[in-house]
Every structure is written in C-alpha cells, then in structure tokens.
PDB file of C-alpha atoms and ligand atoms in Angstrom:
ATOM      1  CA  MET A 228       0.007  -0.011   0.015  1.00  0.00           C
ATOM      2  CA  ALA A 229       1.355   3.432  -0.980  1.00  0.00           C
ATOM      3  CA  ILE A 230       1.970   5.849   1.935  1.00  0.00           C
ATOM      4  CA  ILE A 231       3.755   8.481  -0.171  1.00  0.00           C
ATOM      5  CA  GLU A 232       2.885   9.296  -3.763  1.00  0.00           C
ATOM      6  CA  VAL A 233       4.851  11.959  -5.556  1.00  0.00           C
ATOM      7  CA  THR A 234       3.701  12.889  -9.034  1.00  0.00           C
ATOM      8  CA  LYS A 235       5.544  15.075 -11.490  1.00  0.00           C
ATOM      9  CA  LEU A 236       7.186  17.133  -8.724  1.00  0.00           C
ATOM     10  CA  SER A 237       9.063  20.156 -10.160  1.00  0.00           C
ATOM     11  CA  LYS A 238      11.238  22.438  -8.129  1.00  0.00           C
ATOM     12  CA  SER A 239      13.558  25.214  -9.285  1.00  0.00           C
ATOM     13  CA  PHE A 240      15.706  27.801  -7.516  1.00  0.00           C
ATOM     14  CA  GLY A 241      15.572  30.771  -9.828  1.00  0.00           C
ATOM     15  CA  THR A 242      16.492  29.503 -13.256  1.00  0.00           C
ATOM     16  CA  LEU A 243      17.994  26.259 -11.919  1.00  0.00           C
ATOM     17  CA  ASP A 244      15.670  23.279 -12.382  1.00  0.00           C
ATOM     18  CA  VAL A 245      16.613  21.087  -9.443  1.00  0.00           C
ATOM     19  CA  LEU A 246      13.807  18.467  -9.650  1.00  0.00           C
ATOM     20  CA  LYS A 247      12.284  17.647 -13.015  1.00  0.00           C
ATOM     21  CA  GLN A 248       8.899  15.926 -12.963  1.00  0.00           C
ATOM     22  CA  VAL A 249       9.944  13.488 -10.289  1.00  0.00           C
ATOM     23  CA  THR A 250       7.418  10.671  -9.813  1.00  0.00           C
ATOM     24  CA  PHE A 251       7.710   7.858  -7.276  1.00  0.00           C
ATOM     25  CA  THR A 252       5.816   5.852  -4.711  1.00  0.00           C
ATOM     26  CA  VAL A 253       6.836   4.649  -1.229  1.00  0.00           C
ATOM     27  CA  ASN A 254       4.928   1.724   0.180  1.00  0.00           C
ATOM     28  CA  LYS A 255       4.069   1.460   3.840  1.00  0.00           C
ATOM     29  CA  HIS A 256       6.755  -0.395   5.821  1.00  0.00           C
ATOM     30  CA  ASP A 257       9.253  -0.093   2.993  1.00  0.00           C
ATOM     31  CA  VAL A 258      12.785   1.268   3.248  1.00  0.00           C
ATOM     32  CA  VAL A 259      13.774   3.318   0.253  1.00  0.00           C
ATOM     33  CA  ALA A 260      17.430   4.232  -0.279  1.00  0.00           C
ATOM     34  CA  VAL A 261      18.026   7.350  -2.374  1.00  0.00           C
ATOM     35  CA  ILE A 262      21.387   7.466  -4.019  1.00  0.00           C
ATOM     36  CA  GLY A 263      22.986   9.853  -6.487  1.00  0.00           C
ATOM     37  CA  PRO A 264      25.733  12.423  -6.994  1.00  0.00           C
ATOM     38  CA  SER A 265      26.095  15.562  -4.924  1.00  0.00           C
ATOM     39  CA  GLY A 266      23.859  18.346  -6.217  1.00  0.00           C
ATOM     40  CA  SER A 267      21.420  15.980  -7.891  1.00  0.00           C
ATOM     41  CA  GLY A 268      18.437  17.179  -5.819  1.00  0.00           C
ATOM     42  CA  LYS A 269      18.221  14.509  -3.083  1.00  0.00           C
ATOM     43  CA  SER A 270      17.984  16.915  -0.174  1.00  0.00           C
ATOM     44  CA  THR A 271      15.558  19.181  -1.994  1.00  0.00           C
ATOM     45  CA  MET A 272      13.353  16.206  -2.646  1.00  0.00           C
ATOM     46  CA  LEU A 273      13.263  15.189   1.066  1.00  0.00           C
ATOM     47  CA  ARG A 274      12.860  18.810   2.169  1.00  0.00           C
ATOM     48  CA  SER A 275       9.871  19.194  -0.189  1.00  0.00           C
ATOM     49  CA  LEU A 276       8.104  16.254   1.433  1.00  0.00           C
ATOM     50  CA  VAL A 277       8.174  17.998   4.862  1.00  0.00           C
ATOM     51  CA  ASN A 278       7.430  21.439   3.376  1.00  0.00           C
ATOM     52  CA  LEU A 279      10.911  22.873   4.094  1.00  0.00           C
ATOM     53  CA  GLU A 280      10.896  23.705   0.367  1.00  0.00           C
ATOM     54  CA  GLN A 281       7.943  24.841  -1.691  1.00  0.00           C
ATOM     55  CA  ILE A 282       7.601  23.050  -4.985  1.00  0.00           C
ATOM     56  CA  ASN A 283       6.657  24.714  -8.299  1.00  0.00           C
ATOM     57  CA  GLY A 284       4.509  21.951  -9.723  1.00  0.00           C
ATOM     58  CA  GLY A 285       3.224  18.462  -9.247  1.00  0.00           C
ATOM     59  CA  SER A 286       1.646  16.630  -6.333  1.00  0.00           C
ATOM     60  CA  ILE A 287       2.652  15.137  -3.006  1.00  0.00           C
ATOM     61  CA  ASN A 288       0.223  12.785  -1.312  1.00  0.00           C
ATOM     62  CA  VAL A 289       0.951  11.421   2.154  1.00  0.00           C
ATOM     63  CA  ALA A 290      -1.198   8.645   3.627  1.00  0.00           C
ATOM     64  CA  GLY A 291      -4.122   9.573   1.322  1.00  0.00           C
ATOM     65  CA  GLU A 292      -3.968  13.344   1.806  1.00  0.00           C
ATOM     66  CA  PHE A 293      -2.544  15.941  -0.540  1.00  0.00           C
ATOM     67  CA  LEU A 294       0.111  18.217   0.849  1.00  0.00           C
ATOM     68  CA  VAL A 295       0.071  19.778  -2.592  1.00  0.00           C
ATOM     69  CA  LYS A 296      -2.002  18.808  -5.605  1.00  0.00           C
ATOM     70  CA  ASP A 297      -1.094  19.910  -9.142  1.00  0.00           C
ATOM     71  CA  GLY A 298       1.010  22.703  -7.645  1.00  0.00           C
ATOM     72  CA  ILE A 299      -1.688  23.940  -5.304  1.00  0.00           C
ATOM     73  CA  TYR A 300      -0.913  23.642  -1.555  1.00  0.00           C
ATOM     74  CA  SER A 301      -3.415  22.601   1.031  1.00  0.00           C
ATOM     75  CA  ARG A 302      -4.379  25.026   3.814  1.00  0.00           C
ATOM     76  CA  PRO A 303      -1.741  25.708   6.526  1.00  0.00           C
ATOM     77  CA  GLN A 304      -3.545  23.620   9.167  1.00  0.00           C
ATOM     78  CA  GLU A 305      -3.800  20.646   6.805  1.00  0.00           C
ATOM     79  CA  ILE A 306      -0.154  21.088   5.823  1.00  0.00           C
ATOM     80  CA  LYS A 307       0.816  20.986   9.470  1.00  0.00           C
ATOM     81  CA  ARG A 308      -1.198  17.823  10.060  1.00  0.00           C
ATOM     82  CA  ILE A 309       0.168  16.129   6.964  1.00  0.00           C
ATOM     83  CA  THR A 310       3.841  16.948   7.564  1.00  0.00           C
ATOM     84  CA  SER A 311       3.541  15.867  11.220  1.00  0.00           C
ATOM     85  CA  LYS A 312       3.219  12.300   9.925  1.00  0.00           C
ATOM     86  CA  MET A 313       6.872  12.529   8.934  1.00  0.00           C
ATOM     87  CA  GLY A 314       9.995  12.869  11.039  1.00  0.00           C
ATOM     88  CA  MET A 315      13.257  14.112   9.603  1.00  0.00           C
ATOM     89  CA  VAL A 316      16.851  13.347  10.605  1.00  0.00           C
ATOM     90  CA  PHE A 317      19.506  15.660   9.225  1.00  0.00           C
ATOM     91  CA  GLN A 318      23.156  15.205   8.347  1.00  0.00           C
ATOM     92  CA  HIS A 319      24.212  17.702  11.045  1.00  0.00           C
ATOM     93  CA  PHE A 320      21.831  16.422  13.754  1.00  0.00           C
ATOM     94  CA  ASN A 321      20.282  19.897  14.409  1.00  0.00           C
ATOM     95  CA  LEU A 322      20.004  19.302  18.147  1.00  0.00           C
ATOM     96  CA  PHE A 323      19.246  22.276  20.381  1.00  0.00           C
ATOM     97  CA  PRO A 324      22.664  22.967  21.974  1.00  0.00           C
ATOM     98  CA  HIS A 325      21.252  24.746  25.065  1.00  0.00           C
ATOM     99  CA  LEU A 326      18.950  21.833  25.955  1.00  0.00           C
ATOM    100  CA  THR A 327      19.835  18.518  27.518  1.00  0.00           C
ATOM    101  CA  VAL A 328      19.275  15.260  25.616  1.00  0.00           C
ATOM    102  CA  LYS A 329      16.082  14.669  27.540  1.00  0.00           C
ATOM    103  CA  GLU A 330      14.854  18.233  26.900  1.00  0.00           C
ATOM    104  CA  ASN A 331      15.690  17.855  23.192  1.00  0.00           C
ATOM    105  CA  LEU A 332      13.391  14.853  23.062  1.00  0.00           C
ATOM    106  CA  GLU A 333      10.570  16.264  25.126  1.00  0.00           C
ATOM    107  CA  LEU A 334      10.319  19.792  23.687  1.00  0.00           C
ATOM    108  CA  ALA A 335       8.249  19.203  20.550  1.00  0.00           C
ATOM    109  CA  PRO A 336       5.678  16.762  22.018  1.00  0.00           C
ATOM    110  CA  ARG A 337       5.135  19.199  24.902  1.00  0.00           C
ATOM    111  CA  LEU A 338       4.845  22.284  22.738  1.00  0.00           C
ATOM    112  CA  VAL A 339       3.232  20.904  19.620  1.00  0.00           C
ATOM    113  CA  LYS A 340       1.048  18.137  21.015  1.00  0.00           C
ATOM    114  CA  GLY A 341       0.535  19.451  24.530  1.00  0.00           C
ATOM    115  CA  GLU A 342       1.538  16.178  26.102  1.00  0.00           C
ATOM    116  CA  THR A 343       2.049  16.064  29.873  1.00  0.00           C
ATOM    117  CA  ALA A 344       5.508  16.005  31.518  1.00  0.00           C
ATOM    118  CA  GLU A 345       4.776  12.444  32.650  1.00  0.00           C
ATOM    119  CA  GLU A 346       3.809  11.248  29.188  1.00  0.00           C
ATOM    120  CA  VAL A 347       6.881  12.654  27.499  1.00  0.00           C
ATOM    121  CA  ALA A 348       9.221  11.547  30.305  1.00  0.00           C
ATOM    122  CA  ARG A 349       8.022   7.940  29.983  1.00  0.00           C
ATOM    123  CA  ARG A 350       8.546   7.977  26.209  1.00  0.00           C
ATOM    124  CA  SER A 351      11.851   9.758  26.209  1.00  0.00           C
ATOM    125  CA  GLU A 352      13.158   7.167  28.649  1.00  0.00           C
ATOM    126  CA  GLU A 353      11.890   4.374  26.500  1.00  0.00           C
ATOM    127  CA  LEU A 354      13.377   5.869  23.311  1.00  0.00           C
ATOM    128  CA  LEU A 355      16.716   6.693  24.830  1.00  0.00           C
ATOM    129  CA  GLU A 356      16.976   3.105  25.893  1.00  0.00           C
ATOM    130  CA  LYS A 357      16.090   2.008  22.355  1.00  0.00           C
ATOM    131  CA  VAL A 358      19.009   3.987  20.923  1.00  0.00           C
ATOM    132  CA  GLY A 359      21.351   2.944  23.751  1.00  0.00           C
ATOM    133  CA  LEU A 360      21.665   6.323  25.448  1.00  0.00           C
ATOM    134  CA  SER A 361      19.725   5.993  28.703  1.00  0.00           C
ATOM    135  CA  SER A 362      22.736   7.166  30.705  1.00  0.00           C
ATOM    136  CA  ARG A 363      23.038  10.405  28.709  1.00  0.00           C
ATOM    137  CA  ALA A 364      19.598  11.945  29.328  1.00  0.00           C
ATOM    138  CA  LEU A 365      20.962  14.851  31.359  1.00  0.00           C
ATOM    139  CA  ASP A 366      23.991  15.624  29.212  1.00  0.00           C
ATOM    140  CA  TYR A 367      24.146  18.504  26.787  1.00  0.00           C
ATOM    141  CA  PRO A 368      24.758  17.650  23.109  1.00  0.00           C
ATOM    142  CA  SER A 369      28.286  19.113  23.241  1.00  0.00           C
ATOM    143  CA  LYS A 370      29.278  16.263  25.552  1.00  0.00           C
ATOM    144  CA  LEU A 371      28.259  13.617  23.009  1.00  0.00           C
ATOM    145  CA  SER A 372      30.107  12.056  20.068  1.00  0.00           C
ATOM    146  CA  GLY A 373      28.663  12.551  16.564  1.00  0.00           C
ATOM    147  CA  GLY A 374      27.207   9.032  16.574  1.00  0.00           C
ATOM    148  CA  GLN A 375      25.563   9.632  19.928  1.00  0.00           C
ATOM    149  CA  LYS A 376      24.173  12.971  18.712  1.00  0.00           C
ATOM    150  CA  GLN A 377      22.684  11.351  15.678  1.00  0.00           C
ATOM    151  CA  ARG A 378      21.096   8.612  17.807  1.00  0.00           C
ATOM    152  CA  VAL A 379      19.550  11.359  19.990  1.00  0.00           C
ATOM    153  CA  ALA A 380      18.224  13.017  16.780  1.00  0.00           C
ATOM    154  CA  ILE A 381      16.594   9.742  15.752  1.00  0.00           C
ATOM    155  CA  ALA A 382      15.040   9.295  19.213  1.00  0.00           C
ATOM    156  CA  ARG A 383      13.819  12.899  19.039  1.00  0.00           C
ATOM    157  CA  ALA A 384      12.142  12.275  15.708  1.00  0.00           C
ATOM    158  CA  LEU A 385      10.467   9.168  17.051  1.00  0.00           C
ATOM    159  CA  MET A 386       9.035  11.112  20.034  1.00  0.00           C
ATOM    160  CA  MET A 387       6.439  12.520  17.607  1.00  0.00           C
ATOM    161  CA  ASN A 388       5.307   9.022  16.618  1.00  0.00           C
ATOM    162  CA  PRO A 389       5.834   9.588  12.846  1.00  0.00           C
ATOM    163  CA  ASP A 390       4.483   7.154  10.272  1.00  0.00           C
ATOM    164  CA  ILE A 391       7.508   7.833   8.095  1.00  0.00           C
ATOM    165  CA  LEU A 392      11.093   8.708   8.857  1.00  0.00           C
ATOM    166  CA  LEU A 393      13.195  10.691   6.387  1.00  0.00           C
ATOM    167  CA  PHE A 394      17.022  10.605   6.730  1.00  0.00           C
ATOM    168  CA  ASP A 395      19.249  13.014   4.836  1.00  0.00           C
ATOM    169  CA  GLU A 396      22.756  11.492   4.841  1.00  0.00           C
ATOM    170  CA  PRO A 397      22.564  10.635   8.479  1.00  0.00           C
ATOM    171  CA  THR A 398      26.129   9.289   8.650  1.00  0.00           C
ATOM    172  CA  SER A 399      27.941  11.647   6.312  1.00  0.00           C
ATOM    173  CA  ALA A 400      29.156  13.948   9.051  1.00  0.00           C
ATOM    174  CA  LEU A 401      30.420  11.106  11.221  1.00  0.00           C
ATOM    175  CA  ASP A 402      33.889   9.612  11.658  1.00  0.00           C
ATOM    176  CA  PRO A 403      33.833   6.215   9.957  1.00  0.00           C
ATOM    177  CA  GLU A 404      34.062   4.311  13.261  1.00  0.00           C
ATOM    178  CA  LEU A 405      30.811   5.985  14.450  1.00  0.00           C
ATOM    179  CA  THR A 406      28.662   5.236  11.405  1.00  0.00           C
ATOM    180  CA  GLY A 407      27.964   1.628  12.487  1.00  0.00           C
ATOM    181  CA  GLU A 408      26.089   2.539  15.678  1.00  0.00           C
ATOM    182  CA  VAL A 409      23.748   4.879  13.749  1.00  0.00           C
ATOM    183  CA  LEU A 410      23.189   2.413  10.911  1.00  0.00           C
ATOM    184  CA  GLN A 411      22.378  -0.273  13.544  1.00  0.00           C
ATOM    185  CA  VAL A 412      19.591   1.900  15.037  1.00  0.00           C
ATOM    186  CA  MET A 413      18.211   2.429  11.531  1.00  0.00           C
ATOM    187  CA  LYS A 414      18.384  -1.339  10.828  1.00  0.00           C
ATOM    188  CA  ASP A 415      16.462  -1.989  14.060  1.00  0.00           C
ATOM    189  CA  LEU A 416      13.787   0.492  12.937  1.00  0.00           C
ATOM    190  CA  ALA A 417      13.596  -1.242   9.543  1.00  0.00           C
ATOM    191  CA  GLU A 418      13.087  -4.589  11.291  1.00  0.00           C
ATOM    192  CA  GLU A 419      10.219  -3.055  13.205  1.00  0.00           C
ATOM    193  CA  HIS A 420       8.794  -2.069   9.821  1.00  0.00           C
ATOM    194  CA  MET A 421       9.157   1.653  10.129  1.00  0.00           C
ATOM    195  CA  THR A 422       8.659   3.288   6.722  1.00  0.00           C
ATOM    196  CA  MET A 423      11.906   5.108   5.865  1.00  0.00           C
ATOM    197  CA  ILE A 424      13.381   7.140   2.997  1.00  0.00           C
ATOM    198  CA  VAL A 425      17.139   7.285   3.450  1.00  0.00           C
ATOM    199  CA  VAL A 426      19.422   9.485   1.355  1.00  0.00           C
ATOM    200  CA  THR A 427      22.762   7.782   1.783  1.00  0.00           C
ATOM    201  CA  HIS A 428      26.203   7.061   0.441  1.00  0.00           C
ATOM    202  CA  GLU A 429      26.288   3.852   2.455  1.00  0.00           C
ATOM    203  CA  MET A 430      25.828   1.353  -0.352  1.00  0.00           C
ATOM    204  CA  GLY A 431      26.236  -1.552   2.032  1.00  0.00           C
ATOM    205  CA  PHE A 432      23.285  -0.299   4.082  1.00  0.00           C
ATOM    206  CA  ALA A 433      21.242   0.267   0.844  1.00  0.00           C
ATOM    207  CA  LYS A 434      21.983  -3.326  -0.291  1.00  0.00           C
ATOM    208  CA  GLU A 435      21.265  -4.901   3.031  1.00  0.00           C
ATOM    209  CA  VAL A 436      18.344  -2.937   4.341  1.00  0.00           C
ATOM    210  CA  ALA A 437      16.458  -1.194   1.520  1.00  0.00           C
ATOM    211  CA  GLY A 438      13.586  -2.768  -0.340  1.00  0.00           C
ATOM    212  CA  GLN A 439      13.879  -0.178  -3.088  1.00  0.00           C
ATOM    213  CA  VAL A 440      16.872   1.834  -4.345  1.00  0.00           C
ATOM    214  CA  MET A 441      16.226   5.014  -6.246  1.00  0.00           C
ATOM    215  CA  PHE A 442      19.015   6.557  -8.268  1.00  0.00           C
ATOM    216  CA  ILE A 443      18.702  10.305  -8.807  1.00  0.00           C
ATOM    217  CA  ASP A 444      20.881  12.230 -11.237  1.00  0.00           C
ATOM    218  CA  ASN A 445      20.513  15.853 -12.298  1.00  0.00           C
ATOM    219  CA  GLY A 446      16.999  16.198 -10.856  1.00  0.00           C
ATOM    220  CA  GLU A 447      15.562  13.043 -12.380  1.00  0.00           C
ATOM    221  CA  ILE A 448      14.916   9.578 -11.064  1.00  0.00           C
ATOM    222  CA  VAL A 449      17.036   7.653 -13.604  1.00  0.00           C
ATOM    223  CA  GLU A 450      16.014   4.255 -12.328  1.00  0.00           C
ATOM    224  CA  SER A 451      14.664   2.539  -9.234  1.00  0.00           C
ATOM    225  CA  GLY A 452      14.103  -1.029  -8.126  1.00  0.00           C
ATOM    226  CA  PRO A 453      15.177  -3.689  -5.689  1.00  0.00           C
ATOM    227  CA  PRO A 454      18.836  -3.426  -4.585  1.00  0.00           C
ATOM    228  CA  ASP A 455      19.760  -6.634  -6.397  1.00  0.00           C
ATOM    229  CA  GLN A 456      18.616  -5.190  -9.696  1.00  0.00           C
ATOM    230  CA  ILE A 457      20.142  -1.679  -9.271  1.00  0.00           C
ATOM    231  CA  PHE A 458      23.476  -2.879  -7.935  1.00  0.00           C
ATOM    232  CA  THR A 459      23.997  -5.935 -10.121  1.00  0.00           C
ATOM    233  CA  SER A 460      22.261  -5.042 -13.378  1.00  0.00           C
ATOM    234  CA  PRO A 461      21.668  -1.291 -13.700  1.00  0.00           C
ATOM    235  CA  GLN A 462      19.883  -0.489 -16.949  1.00  0.00           C
ATOM    236  CA  PHE A 463      21.325   2.948 -17.638  1.00  0.00           C
ATOM    237  CA  ASP A 464      24.852   4.167 -18.256  1.00  0.00           C
ATOM    238  CA  ARG A 465      24.401   7.029 -15.839  1.00  0.00           C
ATOM    239  CA  THR A 466      23.664   4.541 -13.049  1.00  0.00           C
ATOM    240  CA  LYS A 467      26.606   2.368 -14.044  1.00  0.00           C
ATOM    241  CA  LEU A 468      28.947   5.318 -14.044  1.00  0.00           C
ATOM    242  CA  PHE A 469      27.822   6.425 -10.636  1.00  0.00           C
ATOM    243  CA  LEU A 470      28.060   2.901  -9.137  1.00  0.00           C
ATOM    244  CA  ASN A 471      31.497   2.441 -10.617  1.00  0.00           C
ATOM    245  CA  ARG A 472      32.605   5.587  -8.842  1.00  0.00           C
ATOM    246  CA  VAL A 473      31.156   4.711  -5.416  1.00  0.00           C
ATOM    247  CA  LEU A 474      31.384   0.925  -5.208  1.00  0.00           C
TER     248      LEU A 474
HETATM  249  P1  ADP B 628      21.902  16.898  -3.093  1.00  0.00           P
HETATM  250  O1  ADP B 628      21.218  16.768  -1.774  1.00  0.00           O
HETATM  251  O2  ADP B 628      21.605  15.771  -4.033  1.00  0.00           O
HETATM  252  O3  ADP B 628      23.358  17.083  -2.975  1.00  0.00           O
HETATM  253  P2  ADP B 628      20.466  19.426  -3.236  1.00  0.00           P
HETATM  254  O4  ADP B 628      19.036  19.049  -3.246  1.00  0.00           O
HETATM  255  O5  ADP B 628      21.048  19.915  -1.962  1.00  0.00           O
HETATM  256  O6  ADP B 628      21.342  18.198  -3.827  1.00  0.00           O
HETATM  257  O7  ADP B 628      20.751  20.532  -4.319  1.00  0.00           O
HETATM  258  C1  ADP B 628      20.358  20.411  -5.666  1.00  0.00           C
HETATM  259  C2  ADP B 628      20.751  21.653  -6.418  1.00  0.00           C
HETATM  260  O8  ADP B 628      19.999  22.766  -5.914  1.00  0.00           O
HETATM  261  C3  ADP B 628      22.207  22.055  -6.287  1.00  0.00           C
HETATM  262  O9  ADP B 628      22.628  22.600  -7.478  1.00  0.00           O
HETATM  263  C4  ADP B 628      22.203  23.128  -5.198  1.00  0.00           C
HETATM  264  O10 ADP B 628      23.256  24.022  -5.359  1.00  0.00           O
HETATM  265  C5  ADP B 628      20.842  23.783  -5.476  1.00  0.00           C
HETATM  266  N1  ADP B 628      20.221  24.393  -4.272  1.00  0.00           N
HETATM  267  C6  ADP B 628      19.863  23.691  -3.170  1.00  0.00           C
HETATM  268  N2  ADP B 628      19.264  24.506  -2.274  1.00  0.00           N
HETATM  269  C7  ADP B 628      19.286  25.769  -2.820  1.00  0.00           C
HETATM  270  C8  ADP B 628      18.821  27.062  -2.399  1.00  0.00           C
HETATM  271  N3  ADP B 628      18.217  27.221  -1.248  1.00  0.00           N
HETATM  272  N4  ADP B 628      18.992  28.121  -3.261  1.00  0.00           N
HETATM  273  C9  ADP B 628      19.550  27.900  -4.470  1.00  0.00           C
HETATM  274  N5  ADP B 628      20.001  26.714  -4.929  1.00  0.00           N
HETATM  275  C10 ADP B 628      19.889  25.666  -4.139  1.00  0.00           C
HETATM  276 MG1   MG B 629      22.056  16.702   0.112  1.00  0.00          MG
END
C-alpha cells in the first residue's frame, strides 16, 4: 500500500531546475534508499516532502492526503497535520545545543502536542533506551560524540510518533568508526517495519536494508528497483557510471 505518492514534482531555484517531474511511490513499511551524486536534488526532494521547500508543480500525497495537488498547496492547518506524519533526521543532527538530551526529546511533544510531563518523560526514557543512550539523558549535546548525537536526533524524531522517517545523509558527518552505531539503530527500525526514506552514500546499508533503491541524477529519477537489480544489473549508463565511482 502506498503511503507516499509523488507525481511530477518540479522544483527550481531561480532558473535552476533542481527536480524535473519526479514521480515515485513509497509503500508502507518499505525502506527506500536514495542514491545519487552531490547536487542531484536529493535533499531538496526530502525537504519538499516535509514542506521545508515549496515546490513549483506536481503533487505530494501522504497517507491519502494531498500536501500539494497539481502545484496547489493545502491550507496551513492541513499542511501541518500532513507533515507531522513525517520525522526528519538531518546530516548535522540539528539538536538544540542549550537543551539537555532529555529536553531535546521532550520539547516538541510538549509544545506541539501538549503532552504532559509524565507522558513525555516515559517515552523519552523508552526511546533513549532504544538508541542505547539511557545514561546520557541529562547531558548537553556538546558532551556527546557525533554518533551519539545522531542517535539522539533519531530518538527525538520518534518522540512525535511519525508514520514515516526521512534521513538526509545521516552518517555523512560522522567519523567512519561511528557510522555503524547509527546504521544499527536504523536497521532496528527497519526490522520493526518503520517506513523510511534514506538518502545515503552507504551502499552496504542500501543493499542490506532497503527494499527499493532510487538513483537520482541531475534532478531526475534515472531508475529505481530492488537493490539486487540496481546494484548488479543497472539499466542505464548514468547509473553504471555512478556505481563504478562509489562501489
Ligand atoms: P543533493 O542533496 O543531491 O546534494 P540538493 O538538493 O542539496 O542536492 O541541491 C540540488 C541543487 O539545488 C544544487 O545545485 C544546489 O546548489 C541547489 N540548491 C539547493 N538549495 C538551494 C537554495 N536554497 N537556493 C539555491 N540553490 C539551491
Ligand atoms: Mg544533500
């Protein structure tokens, strides 16, 4: 069953066409790995889904509701409701530096959803345990390693109970020895059938965890399919060239 349907999405910055009639579907419980060269539009695509970028044309439907249909956006309240179904994890963590780990987790559910201190405390404890950071609840982000910061960012996204998690190169800012702990948390989520779109350069993760791999080049989805197909028998020269460079 489709949970995200993107149809002919176009996005430009000034005269630069960054996404050109991009069409794809994400099924519920699937993990989609998005790969492609730097500057190909991967971040813009993710950011458009959560309304951090406004698109110029096309449609985005999330769980049966249009965020934008044929270039026309829904009303602000609907947009809020629809984007709240998605959680986003950024390359540079984007934690609040002046808040403790626990406060980072609890802020949005308190402010946005009006949950009680008890409710959010129970869940933040649970989620910090899930990402292996129970002992760091009262630390400030500056005391944590990059891998720990990213695990906090994942726990923070989960606090809002999203139906879909979006990751924009979650391990690209990490020292190589710290990527494993973050990828492991993402694997655990995949095993629990969380729907995820992951922009990544980790081809091993894409092969092992993704159900669908989408190759984007120059604002277009060149091809997509199961990892076996994309990695072992890509259909297009552009995909072959890219894979030759990164594998
Ligand atoms: P990727 O994530 O695949 O590296 P991006 O989506 O970040 O690619 O960027 C795609 C293109 O859009 C690049 O050429 C980039 O320079 C340009 N771009 C991204 N954001 C902006 C912006 N806010 N203003 C102007 N150009 C942008
Ligand atoms: Mg990017």
